[in-house]
Amino acid sequence: MSSYLPVLYETQLSSSDWEALRAAVAALERQSFAARIARLAGRKVGLVSKPLPPQVKDMATAAAQKALETALNVALTSLEGAPKGDSTRKHKRLAALAGGIGGAVGLASLPFELPLSTTIMLRSIADIARNEGENLREPETGLACLEVFALGGHMEDNVLEGGYLAMRGLLAKSVSDAARFVAARGLTQQNAPVIIRLLSQFSTRFGVVVSQKIAAQAVPIIGGISGAAINLAFTEHFQTLARGHFTIRRLERVYDPGMVRAHYARIARDEGYWDPPGGA
C-alpha cells in the first residue's frame, strides 16, 4: 500500500492531462451511489442510516459474490472480442432493462438479475478501458476492469483521507498476485486461494453498493422510481468510476505513477473531497 501513498513532486503534467486528472479525481471521489440516488429522488435519502435486515444483507453479499464470479470469467476470457468504441448508452439501456425486469419480480430476482446487470456493466467498463489505451488481452487489464466494482463502496460522500488511492493500495497485492496466477495457469483453478481472496475483497466492497441499491428500492420516498431508473443510476455510477480509474492508469503509464498520485491527492484535498481523520 505504501507505493500508493503520495509524496511531494514538483514535476507538472501537461495542461490537458491536468484537466483529465481533475476530472478523474471528481469521478472517483465526488459522489457516492447514495448521493446519486438522493439526486434522483430530489432529496436526501438515508440509505445507510437504517441497516438492512441481516437476511437481506446476507442475500446482497451472496449476490455480489456470485455476480463477480460470473464477471471474472467474462473479464478474463471474452472481453477482447467486445465491440470497439464507446457503447455506454447501449449498456445503460440493457442494464436498465435488467433492473426493470428484476424490479417487477422483487428481491427474489436479485441472485439472477445482479450477475446479468454486472456482466453488462463489465462490457461497458471494458470499452472505457480500451478507449484509455488498455490492452484487453492482458489478464491484469481484465482484473482492473473487475476492480472497478470494488471502488464504489464508500458509504457516503467526503470519504476519509486517501479515498481511491488508499483503496487501490489495499487491493494492489491481491490484484497483482491474481494477474500473475492467471497469466501462468489461466482460469482453470477458480477455487485457488489467490482467486478466492481477490473475489472476497472485491465482493465485500461491491456488496456495499448492492445493499444501497436494495435499500433504495425499499425506501417509500422513492418508491415511485422504477427499478429500471435505479439500475440506470447503478450503471452510471460504475461507468463514472471506470472513466476515472482508467484515466489514472493511462496517466500512470505516461508519467511517474508516484507523481500522478501526488497530484491526485493535492486535487482531492484542495477540492474538499477528502475529510481529514477526525475531521468534520
GROMACS .gro file of C-alpha atoms in nm:
model
  280
    1MET     CA    1   0.000   0.000   0.000
    2SER     CA    2   0.292   0.233   0.067
    3SER     CA    3   0.362   0.279  -0.304
    4TYR     CA    4   0.017   0.434  -0.336
    5LEU     CA    5   0.077   0.695  -0.069
    6PRO     CA    6   0.169   1.022  -0.243
    7VAL     CA    7   0.487   1.220  -0.184
    8LEU     CA    8   0.568   1.574  -0.296
    9TYR     CA    9   0.654   1.616  -0.664
   10GLU     CA   10   0.729   1.939  -0.845
   11THR     CA   11   0.705   1.796  -1.198
   12GLN     CA   12   0.396   1.918  -1.378
   13LEU     CA   13   0.153   1.742  -1.607
   14SER     CA   14   0.058   1.892  -1.941
   15SER     CA   15  -0.246   2.120  -1.925
   16SER     CA   16  -0.469   1.865  -2.097
   17ASP     CA   17  -0.354   1.584  -1.869
   18TRP     CA   18  -0.401   1.807  -1.565
   19GLU     CA   19  -0.762   1.865  -1.665
   20ALA     CA   20  -0.805   1.493  -1.730
   21LEU     CA   21  -0.668   1.424  -1.382
   22ARG     CA   22  -0.903   1.678  -1.223
   23ALA     CA   23  -1.198   1.514  -1.398
   24ALA     CA   24  -1.079   1.170  -1.285
   25VAL     CA   25  -1.049   1.281  -0.922
   26ALA     CA   26  -1.403   1.421  -0.936
   27ALA     CA   27  -1.531   1.099  -1.093
   28LEU     CA   28  -1.371   0.884  -0.825
   29GLU     CA   29  -1.424   1.097  -0.515
   30ARG     CA   30  -1.712   1.339  -0.559
   31GLN     CA   31  -2.029   1.132  -0.543
   32SER     CA   32  -2.128   0.809  -0.372
   33PHE     CA   33  -2.406   0.588  -0.503
   34ALA     CA   34  -2.622   0.704  -0.211
   35ALA     CA   35  -2.578   1.065  -0.323
   36ARG     CA   36  -2.664   0.971  -0.680
   37ILE     CA   37  -2.990   0.813  -0.563
   38ALA     CA   38  -3.065   1.119  -0.348
   39ARG     CA   39  -3.027   1.338  -0.655
   40LEU     CA   40  -3.256   1.105  -0.847
   41ALA     CA   41  -3.516   1.127  -0.571
   42GLY     CA   42  -3.483   1.506  -0.543
   43ARG     CA   43  -3.400   1.497  -0.174
   44LYS     CA   44  -3.157   1.336   0.073
   45VAL     CA   45  -3.233   0.971   0.125
   46GLY     CA   46  -3.080   0.793   0.424
   47LEU     CA   47  -2.972   0.471   0.258
   48VAL     CA   48  -2.718   0.398   0.528
   49SER     CA   49  -2.896   0.530   0.837
   50LYS     CA   50  -3.100   0.214   0.888
   51PRO     CA   51  -2.923  -0.118   0.828
   52LEU     CA   52  -3.091  -0.381   0.616
   53PRO     CA   53  -3.229  -0.690   0.790
   54PRO     CA   54  -2.949  -0.947   0.832
   55GLN     CA   55  -3.108  -1.192   0.590
   56VAL     CA   56  -3.135  -0.924   0.321
   57LYS     CA   57  -2.777  -0.812   0.379
   58ASP     CA   58  -2.662  -1.174   0.351
   59MET     CA   59  -2.854  -1.205   0.025
   60ALA     CA   60  -2.686  -0.891  -0.109
   61THR     CA   61  -2.341  -1.021  -0.014
   62ALA     CA   62  -2.406  -1.360  -0.172
   63ALA     CA   63  -2.546  -1.200  -0.488
   64ALA     CA   64  -2.243  -0.970  -0.515
   65GLN     CA   65  -2.010  -1.270  -0.481
   66LYS     CA   66  -2.197  -1.467  -0.747
   67ALA     CA   67  -2.211  -1.167  -0.980
   68LEU     CA   68  -1.835  -1.112  -0.959
   69GLU     CA   69  -1.761  -1.482  -1.006
   70THR     CA   70  -1.959  -1.465  -1.330
   71ALA     CA   71  -1.795  -1.137  -1.428
   72LEU     CA   72  -1.448  -1.280  -1.357
   73ASN     CA   73  -1.495  -1.540  -1.629
   74VAL     CA   74  -1.605  -1.271  -1.872
   75ALA     CA   75  -1.321  -1.038  -1.772
   76LEU     CA   76  -1.054  -1.299  -1.838
   77THR     CA   77  -1.196  -1.488  -2.136
   78SER     CA   78  -1.414  -1.275  -2.362
   79LEU     CA   79  -1.356  -0.900  -2.319
   80GLU     CA   80  -1.109  -0.897  -2.608
   81GLY     CA   81  -1.393  -0.954  -2.852
   82ALA     CA   82  -1.608  -0.672  -2.713
   83PRO     CA   83  -1.710  -0.412  -2.975
   84LYS     CA   84  -1.483  -0.114  -3.012
   85GLY     CA   85  -1.600   0.236  -2.932
   86ASP     CA   86  -1.796   0.392  -2.650
   87SER     CA   87  -2.114   0.188  -2.610
   88THR     CA   88  -2.209   0.320  -2.267
   89ARG     CA   89  -2.558   0.424  -2.377
   90LYS     CA   90  -2.637   0.077  -2.506
   91HIS     CA   91  -2.513  -0.082  -2.186
   92LYS     CA   92  -2.713   0.166  -1.977
   93ARG     CA   93  -3.031   0.066  -2.162
   94LEU     CA   94  -2.959  -0.304  -2.121
   95ALA     CA   95  -2.884  -0.266  -1.750
   96ALA     CA   96  -3.196  -0.057  -1.701
   97LEU     CA   97  -3.399  -0.328  -1.874
   98ALA     CA   98  -3.249  -0.594  -1.649
   99GLY     CA   99  -3.329  -0.380  -1.346
  100GLY     CA  100  -3.682  -0.320  -1.466
  101ILE     CA  101  -3.744  -0.692  -1.501
  102GLY     CA  102  -3.585  -0.756  -1.163
  103GLY     CA  103  -3.786  -0.479  -1.003
  104ALA     CA  104  -4.108  -0.630  -1.131
  105VAL     CA  105  -4.025  -0.964  -0.970
  106GLY     CA  106  -3.885  -0.822  -0.647
  107LEU     CA  107  -3.594  -0.903  -0.416
  108ALA     CA  108  -3.610  -1.272  -0.504
  109SER     CA  109  -3.477  -1.187  -0.851
  110LEU     CA  110  -3.151  -1.039  -0.717
  111PRO     CA  111  -2.941  -1.359  -0.745
  112PHE     CA  112  -3.034  -1.378  -1.114
  113GLU     CA  113  -3.061  -1.011  -1.211
  114LEU     CA  114  -2.738  -0.891  -1.050
  115PRO     CA  115  -2.500  -1.126  -1.240
  116LEU     CA  116  -2.670  -1.022  -1.563
  117SER     CA  117  -2.653  -0.648  -1.499
  118THR     CA  118  -2.297  -0.678  -1.363
  119THR     CA  119  -2.181  -0.852  -1.681
  120ILE     CA  120  -2.349  -0.583  -1.891
  121MET     CA  121  -2.170  -0.316  -1.688
  122LEU     CA  122  -1.840  -0.502  -1.724
  123ARG     CA  123  -1.870  -0.485  -2.104
  124SER     CA  124  -1.912  -0.109  -2.079
  125ILE     CA  125  -1.618  -0.082  -1.840
  126ALA     CA  126  -1.405  -0.277  -2.090
  127ASP     CA  127  -1.496  -0.031  -2.365
  128ILE     CA  128  -1.390   0.256  -2.141
  129ALA     CA  129  -1.063   0.077  -2.061
  130ARG     CA  130  -0.989   0.020  -2.429
  131ASN     CA  131  -1.058   0.385  -2.509
  132GLU     CA  132  -0.796   0.479  -2.248
  133GLY     CA  133  -0.535   0.261  -2.417
  134GLU     CA  134  -0.567  -0.062  -2.218
  135ASN     CA  135  -0.487  -0.399  -2.376
  136LEU     CA  136  -0.780  -0.628  -2.302
  137ARG     CA  137  -0.570  -0.934  -2.387
  138GLU     CA  138  -0.377  -0.885  -2.063
  139PRO     CA  139  -0.515  -1.061  -1.752
  140GLU     CA  140  -0.416  -0.761  -1.541
  141THR     CA  141  -0.640  -0.537  -1.753
  142GLY     CA  142  -0.934  -0.774  -1.712
  143LEU     CA  143  -0.884  -0.768  -1.337
  144ALA     CA  144  -0.855  -0.388  -1.344
  145CYS     CA  145  -1.198  -0.384  -1.511
  146LEU     CA  146  -1.335  -0.606  -1.237
  147GLU     CA  147  -1.163  -0.389  -0.975
  148VAL     CA  148  -1.397  -0.101  -1.065
  149PHE     CA  149  -1.674  -0.280  -0.875
  150ALA     CA  150  -1.464  -0.258  -0.558
  151LEU     CA  151  -1.401   0.115  -0.591
  152GLY     CA  152  -1.751   0.247  -0.532
  153GLY     CA  153  -1.823   0.108  -0.188
  154HIS     CA  154  -1.777   0.411   0.037
  155MET     CA  155  -2.093   0.473   0.233
  156GLU     CA  156  -2.132   0.848   0.187
  157ASP     CA  157  -1.954   1.143   0.026
  158ASN     CA  158  -1.645   1.312   0.179
  159VAL     CA  159  -1.450   0.994   0.240
  160LEU     CA  160  -1.155   0.986   0.476
  161GLU     CA  161  -0.808   1.085   0.366
  162GLY     CA  162  -0.685   0.853   0.092
  163GLY     CA  163  -1.006   0.762  -0.086
  164TYR     CA  164  -0.942   0.591  -0.419
  165LEU     CA  165  -0.565   0.583  -0.368
  166ALA     CA  166  -0.600   0.405  -0.035
  167MET     CA  167  -0.843   0.151  -0.180
  168ARG     CA  168  -0.619   0.077  -0.478
  169GLY     CA  169  -0.328   0.034  -0.244
  170LEU     CA  170  -0.529  -0.206  -0.030
  171LEU     CA  171  -0.622  -0.415  -0.334
  172ALA     CA  172  -0.291  -0.389  -0.522
  173LYS     CA  173  -0.122  -0.706  -0.396
  174SER     CA  174  -0.431  -0.922  -0.445
  175VAL     CA  175  -0.476  -0.790  -0.800
  176SER     CA  176  -0.111  -0.839  -0.898
  177ASP     CA  177  -0.096  -1.186  -0.740
  178ALA     CA  178  -0.414  -1.293  -0.921
  179ALA     CA  179  -0.291  -1.148  -1.251
  180ARG     CA  180   0.035  -1.344  -1.226
  181PHE     CA  181  -0.154  -1.661  -1.137
  182VAL     CA  182  -0.394  -1.629  -1.431
  183ALA     CA  183  -0.113  -1.540  -1.674
  184ALA     CA  184   0.072  -1.857  -1.572
  185ARG     CA  185  -0.217  -2.102  -1.534
  186GLY     CA  186  -0.523  -1.950  -1.693
  187LEU     CA  187  -0.860  -1.960  -1.521
  188THR     CA  188  -0.873  -2.337  -1.478
  189GLN     CA  189  -0.843  -2.313  -1.098
  190GLN     CA  190  -1.102  -2.055  -0.997
  191ASN     CA  191  -1.104  -2.202  -0.646
  192ALA     CA  192  -0.734  -2.126  -0.599
  193PRO     CA  193  -0.669  -1.925  -0.279
  194VAL     CA  194  -0.534  -1.626  -0.472
  195ILE     CA  195  -0.856  -1.603  -0.677
  196ILE     CA  196  -1.082  -1.661  -0.377
  197ARG     CA  197  -0.903  -1.386  -0.184
  198LEU     CA  198  -0.941  -1.140  -0.471
  199LEU     CA  199  -1.311  -1.212  -0.519
  200SER     CA  200  -1.371  -1.184  -0.146
  201GLN     CA  201  -1.213  -0.839  -0.132
  202PHE     CA  202  -1.397  -0.720  -0.442
  203SER     CA  203  -1.736  -0.861  -0.345
  204THR     CA  204  -1.721  -0.715   0.007
  205ARG     CA  205  -1.687  -0.365  -0.139
  206PHE     CA  206  -1.932  -0.428  -0.422
  207GLY     CA  207  -2.182  -0.565  -0.172
  208VAL     CA  208  -2.196  -0.224   0.000
  209VAL     CA  209  -2.336  -0.063  -0.315
  210VAL     CA  210  -2.563  -0.360  -0.383
  211SER     CA  211  -2.705  -0.315  -0.032
  212GLN     CA  212  -2.761   0.055  -0.103
  213LYS     CA  213  -2.939  -0.039  -0.425
  214ILE     CA  214  -3.170  -0.275  -0.235
  215ALA     CA  215  -3.233  -0.008   0.028
  216ALA     CA  216  -3.314   0.247  -0.242
  217GLN     CA  217  -3.578   0.018  -0.386
  218ALA     CA  218  -3.729  -0.024  -0.038
  219VAL     CA  219  -3.739   0.344   0.070
  220PRO     CA  220  -4.101   0.471   0.045
  221ILE     CA  221  -3.999   0.823  -0.061
  222ILE     CA  222  -3.855   0.685  -0.384
  223GLY     CA  223  -4.099   0.402  -0.428
  224GLY     CA  224  -4.226   0.571  -0.741
  225ILE     CA  225  -3.885   0.546  -0.905
  226SER     CA  226  -3.874   0.235  -1.119
  227GLY     CA  227  -3.628  -0.047  -1.079
  228ALA     CA  228  -3.504   0.044  -1.426
  229ALA     CA  229  -3.421   0.400  -1.313
  230ILE     CA  230  -3.235   0.275  -1.007
  231ASN     CA  231  -3.041   0.026  -1.218
  232LEU     CA  232  -2.959   0.306  -1.461
  233ALA     CA  233  -2.813   0.508  -1.174
  234PHE     CA  234  -2.630   0.194  -1.058
  235THR     CA  235  -2.476   0.151  -1.404
  236GLU     CA  236  -2.387   0.519  -1.441
  237HIS     CA  237  -2.214   0.508  -1.102
  238PHE     CA  238  -1.974   0.235  -1.210
  239GLN     CA  239  -1.923   0.380  -1.558
  240THR     CA  240  -1.819   0.707  -1.394
  241LEU     CA  241  -1.576   0.523  -1.166
  242ALA     CA  242  -1.435   0.336  -1.466
  243ARG     CA  243  -1.363   0.658  -1.654
  244GLY     CA  244  -1.175   0.793  -1.356
  245HIS     CA  245  -0.991   0.467  -1.285
  246PHE     CA  246  -0.866   0.414  -1.639
  247THR     CA  247  -0.775   0.780  -1.682
  248ILE     CA  248  -0.549   0.745  -1.377
  249ARG     CA  249  -0.398   0.426  -1.517
  250ARG     CA  250  -0.334   0.596  -1.852
  251LEU     CA  251  -0.160   0.888  -1.682
  252GLU     CA  252   0.048   0.645  -1.475
  253ARG     CA  253   0.175   0.492  -1.799
  254VAL     CA  254   0.282   0.834  -1.927
  255TYR     CA  255   0.421   0.990  -1.608
  256ASP     CA  256   0.581   0.863  -1.291
  257PRO     CA  257   0.296   0.690  -1.102
  258GLY     CA  258   0.404   0.849  -0.774
  259MET     CA  259   0.379   1.192  -0.932
  260VAL     CA  260   0.029   1.122  -1.063
  261ARG     CA  261  -0.082   1.008  -0.718
  262ALA     CA  262   0.075   1.311  -0.551
  263HIS     CA  263  -0.115   1.545  -0.782
  264TYR     CA  264  -0.429   1.336  -0.730
  265ALA     CA  265  -0.402   1.381  -0.353
  266ARG     CA  266  -0.344   1.753  -0.391
  267ILE     CA  267  -0.657   1.793  -0.604
  268ALA     CA  268  -0.866   1.575  -0.370
  269ARG     CA  269  -0.766   1.787  -0.071
  270ASP     CA  270  -0.800   2.122  -0.249
  271GLU     CA  271  -1.147   2.032  -0.375
  272GLY     CA  272  -1.259   1.909  -0.033
  273TYR     CA  273  -1.328   1.552  -0.146
  274TRP     CA  274  -1.133   1.403   0.144
  275ASP     CA  275  -1.218   1.461   0.507
  276PRO     CA  276  -0.908   1.454   0.729
  277PRO     CA  277  -0.902   1.185   1.000
  278GLY     CA  278  -1.108   1.309   1.292
  279GLY     CA  279  -1.241   1.595   1.079
  280ALA     CA  280  -1.594   1.717   1.043
   0.00000   0.00000   0.00000
